[in-house]
mmCIF file of C-alpha atoms and ligand atoms in Angstrom:
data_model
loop_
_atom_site.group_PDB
_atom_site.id
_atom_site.type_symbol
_atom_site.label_atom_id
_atom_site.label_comp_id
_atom_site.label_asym_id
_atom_site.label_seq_id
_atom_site.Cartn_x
_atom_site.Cartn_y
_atom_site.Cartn_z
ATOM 1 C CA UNK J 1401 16.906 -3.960 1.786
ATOM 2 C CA UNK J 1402 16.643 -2.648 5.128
ATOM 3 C CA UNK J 1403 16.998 -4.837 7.982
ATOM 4 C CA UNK J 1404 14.960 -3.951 10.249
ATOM 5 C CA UNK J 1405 12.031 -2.819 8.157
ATOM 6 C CA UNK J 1406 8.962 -4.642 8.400
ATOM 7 C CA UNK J 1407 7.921 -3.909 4.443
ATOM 8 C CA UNK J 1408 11.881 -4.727 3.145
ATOM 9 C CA UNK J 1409 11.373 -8.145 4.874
ATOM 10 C CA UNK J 1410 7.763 -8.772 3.355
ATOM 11 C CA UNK J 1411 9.805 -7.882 -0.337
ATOM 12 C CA UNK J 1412 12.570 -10.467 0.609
ATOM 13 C CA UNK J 1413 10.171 -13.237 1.488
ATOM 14 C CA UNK J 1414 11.136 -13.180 5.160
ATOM 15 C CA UNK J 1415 7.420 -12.027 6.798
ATOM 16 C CA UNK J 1416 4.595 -13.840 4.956
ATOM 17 C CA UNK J 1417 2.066 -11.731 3.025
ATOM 18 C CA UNK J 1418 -0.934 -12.549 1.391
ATOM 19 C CA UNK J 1419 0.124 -11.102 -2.369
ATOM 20 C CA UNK J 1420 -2.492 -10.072 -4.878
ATOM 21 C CA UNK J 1421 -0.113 -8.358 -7.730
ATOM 22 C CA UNK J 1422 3.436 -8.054 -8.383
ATOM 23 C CA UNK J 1423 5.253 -6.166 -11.077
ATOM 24 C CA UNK J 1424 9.371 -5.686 -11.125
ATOM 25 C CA UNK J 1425 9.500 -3.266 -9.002
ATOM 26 C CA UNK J 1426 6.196 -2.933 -7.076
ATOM 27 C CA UNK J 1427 4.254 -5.548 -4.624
ATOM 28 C CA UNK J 1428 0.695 -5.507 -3.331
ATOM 29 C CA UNK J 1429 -0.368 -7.607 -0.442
ATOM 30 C CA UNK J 1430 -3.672 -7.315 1.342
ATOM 31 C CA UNK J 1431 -3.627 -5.574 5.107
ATOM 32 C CA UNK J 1432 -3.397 -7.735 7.982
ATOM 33 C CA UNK J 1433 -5.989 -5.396 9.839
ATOM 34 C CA UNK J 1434 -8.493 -4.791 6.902
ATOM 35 C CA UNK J 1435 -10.406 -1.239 7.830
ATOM 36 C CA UNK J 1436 -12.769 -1.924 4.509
ATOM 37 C CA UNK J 1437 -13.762 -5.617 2.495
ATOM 38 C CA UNK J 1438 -11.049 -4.228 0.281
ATOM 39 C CA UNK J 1439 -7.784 -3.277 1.854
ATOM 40 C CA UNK J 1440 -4.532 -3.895 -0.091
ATOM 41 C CA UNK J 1441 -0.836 -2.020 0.978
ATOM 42 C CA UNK J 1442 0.820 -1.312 -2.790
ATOM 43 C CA UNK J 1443 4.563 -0.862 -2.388
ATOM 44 C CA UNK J 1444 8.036 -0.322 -3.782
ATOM 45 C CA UNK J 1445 10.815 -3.091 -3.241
ATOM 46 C CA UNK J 1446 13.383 -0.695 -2.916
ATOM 47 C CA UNK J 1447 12.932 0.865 -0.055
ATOM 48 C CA UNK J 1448 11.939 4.739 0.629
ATOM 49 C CA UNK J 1449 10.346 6.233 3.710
ATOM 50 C CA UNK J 1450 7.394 8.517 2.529
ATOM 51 C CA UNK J 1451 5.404 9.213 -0.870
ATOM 52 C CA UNK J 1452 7.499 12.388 -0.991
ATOM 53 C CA UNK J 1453 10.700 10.460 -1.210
ATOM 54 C CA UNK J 1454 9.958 8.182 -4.545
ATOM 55 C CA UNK J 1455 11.509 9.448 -7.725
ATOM 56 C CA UNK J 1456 8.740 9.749 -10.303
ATOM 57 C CA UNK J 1457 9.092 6.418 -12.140
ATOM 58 C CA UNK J 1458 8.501 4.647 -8.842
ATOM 59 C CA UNK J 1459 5.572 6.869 -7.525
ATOM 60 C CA UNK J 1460 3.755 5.875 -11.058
ATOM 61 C CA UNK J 1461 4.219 2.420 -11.132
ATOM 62 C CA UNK J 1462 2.413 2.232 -7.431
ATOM 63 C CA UNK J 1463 -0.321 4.234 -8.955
ATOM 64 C CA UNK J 1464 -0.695 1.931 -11.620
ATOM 65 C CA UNK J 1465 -0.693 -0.936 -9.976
ATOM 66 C CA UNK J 1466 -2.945 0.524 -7.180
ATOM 67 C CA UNK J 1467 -5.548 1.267 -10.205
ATOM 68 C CA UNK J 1468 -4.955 -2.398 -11.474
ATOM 69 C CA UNK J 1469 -4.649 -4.234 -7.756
ATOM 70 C CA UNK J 1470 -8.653 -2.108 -7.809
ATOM 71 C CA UNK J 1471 -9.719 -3.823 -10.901
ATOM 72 C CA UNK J 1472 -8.914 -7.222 -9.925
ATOM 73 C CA UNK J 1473 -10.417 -7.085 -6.675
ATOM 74 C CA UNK J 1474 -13.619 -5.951 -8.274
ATOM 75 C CA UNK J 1475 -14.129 -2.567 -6.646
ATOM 76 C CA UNK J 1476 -12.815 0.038 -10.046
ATOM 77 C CA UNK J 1477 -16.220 0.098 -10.874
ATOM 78 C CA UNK J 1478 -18.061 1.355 -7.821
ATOM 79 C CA UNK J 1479 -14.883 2.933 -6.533
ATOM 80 C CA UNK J 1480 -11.831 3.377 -3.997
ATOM 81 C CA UNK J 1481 -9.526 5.517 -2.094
ATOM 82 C CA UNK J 1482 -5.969 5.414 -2.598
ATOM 83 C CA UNK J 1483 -4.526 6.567 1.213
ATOM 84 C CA UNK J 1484 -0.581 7.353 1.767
ATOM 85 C CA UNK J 1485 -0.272 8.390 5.260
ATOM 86 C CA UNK J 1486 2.644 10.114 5.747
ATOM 87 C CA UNK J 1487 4.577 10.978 9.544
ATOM 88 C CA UNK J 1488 3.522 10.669 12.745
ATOM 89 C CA UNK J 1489 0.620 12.803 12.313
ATOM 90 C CA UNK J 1490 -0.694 11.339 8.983
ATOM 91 C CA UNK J 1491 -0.769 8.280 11.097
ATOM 92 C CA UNK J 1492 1.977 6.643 9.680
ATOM 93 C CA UNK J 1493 3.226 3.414 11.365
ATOM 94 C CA UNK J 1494 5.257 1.590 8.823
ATOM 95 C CA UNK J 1495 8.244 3.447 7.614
ATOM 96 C CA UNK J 1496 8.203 2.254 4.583
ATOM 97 C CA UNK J 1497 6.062 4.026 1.244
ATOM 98 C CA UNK J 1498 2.840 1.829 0.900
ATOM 99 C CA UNK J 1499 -0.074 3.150 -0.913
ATOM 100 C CA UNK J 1500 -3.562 2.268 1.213
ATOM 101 C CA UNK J 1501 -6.336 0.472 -1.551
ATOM 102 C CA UNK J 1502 -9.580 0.835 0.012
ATOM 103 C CA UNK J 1503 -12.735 -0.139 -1.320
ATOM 104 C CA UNK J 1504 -15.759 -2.249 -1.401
ATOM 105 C CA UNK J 1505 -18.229 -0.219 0.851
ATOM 106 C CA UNK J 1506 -18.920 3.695 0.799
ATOM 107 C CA UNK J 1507 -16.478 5.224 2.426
ATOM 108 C CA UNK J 1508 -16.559 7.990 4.893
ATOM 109 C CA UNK J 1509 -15.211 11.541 4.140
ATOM 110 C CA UNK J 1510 -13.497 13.586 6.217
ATOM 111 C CA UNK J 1511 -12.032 10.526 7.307
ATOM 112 C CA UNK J 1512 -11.599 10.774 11.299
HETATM 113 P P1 AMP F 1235 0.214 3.075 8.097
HETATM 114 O O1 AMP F 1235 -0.469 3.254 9.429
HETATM 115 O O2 AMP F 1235 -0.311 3.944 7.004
HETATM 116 O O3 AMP F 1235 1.727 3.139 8.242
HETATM 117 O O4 AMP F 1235 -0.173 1.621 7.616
HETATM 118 C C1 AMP F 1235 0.520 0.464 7.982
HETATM 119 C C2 AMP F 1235 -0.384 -0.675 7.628
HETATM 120 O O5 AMP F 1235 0.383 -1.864 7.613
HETATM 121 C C3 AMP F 1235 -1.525 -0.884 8.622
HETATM 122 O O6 AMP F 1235 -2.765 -0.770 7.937
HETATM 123 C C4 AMP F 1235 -1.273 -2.295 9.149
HETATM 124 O O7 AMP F 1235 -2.464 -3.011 9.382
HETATM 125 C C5 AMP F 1235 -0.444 -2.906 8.039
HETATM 126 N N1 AMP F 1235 0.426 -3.998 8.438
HETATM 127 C C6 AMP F 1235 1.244 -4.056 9.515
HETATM 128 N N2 AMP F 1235 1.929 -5.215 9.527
HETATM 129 C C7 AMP F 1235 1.525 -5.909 8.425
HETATM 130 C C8 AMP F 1235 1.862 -7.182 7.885
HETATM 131 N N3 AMP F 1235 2.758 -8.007 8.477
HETATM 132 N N4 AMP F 1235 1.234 -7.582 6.743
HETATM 133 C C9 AMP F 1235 0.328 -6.788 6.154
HETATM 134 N N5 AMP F 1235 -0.021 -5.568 6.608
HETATM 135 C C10 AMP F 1235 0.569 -5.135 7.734
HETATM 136 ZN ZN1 ZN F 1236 11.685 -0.974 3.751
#
């Protein structure tokens, strides 16, 4: 847990989030600022920056459960983008590893 991380404080139950799945070591909540019908943040508990810092085990299990988190929200079928922005000029504003689901219209591409 880090203190003053927004995402550590979701895991611990301190911020409210609206959950949709939850495995041991994973949690996905949907985006307070939705940018498509479908918009739900898939992250580790334990806490690491960026995609590039996960060990292996970790990075899979978000995949999974970004793939599953798409199936019960209905949108596996038509389709979805998985999105991990990453530094300042990926647009990353949360400091904490959290894989973007989007989903549930067509979806633009290059994004802007
Ligand atoms: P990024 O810009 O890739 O770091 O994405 C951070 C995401 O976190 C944005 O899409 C925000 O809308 C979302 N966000 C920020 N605060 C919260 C919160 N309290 N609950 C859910 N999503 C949040
Ligand atoms: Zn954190």
């Amino acid at each position: 847990m880090t203190a003053d991380c927004l995402f550590c404080r979701i895991v611990a139950g301190e911020v409210p989030a609206k959950p949709v799945l939850e495995t041991d070591t994973v949690l996905a909540f949907h985006d307070i600022n939705p940018q498509a019908p479908t918009h739900v943040l898939v992250i580790p508990k334990e806490h690491f920056p960026a995609a590039g810092d996960m060990d292996p085990a970790t990075a899979g299990e978000v995949l999974r459960v970004a793939h599953l988190v798409a199936k019960a929200e209905g949108v596996a079928e038509d389709g979805y983008r998985l999105v991990f922005n990453t530094g300042r000029n990926g647009g990353q504003t949360v400091f904490h590893v959290h894989c973007h689901v989007l989903g549930g219209r067509q979806l633009n591409w290059p994004p802007g």
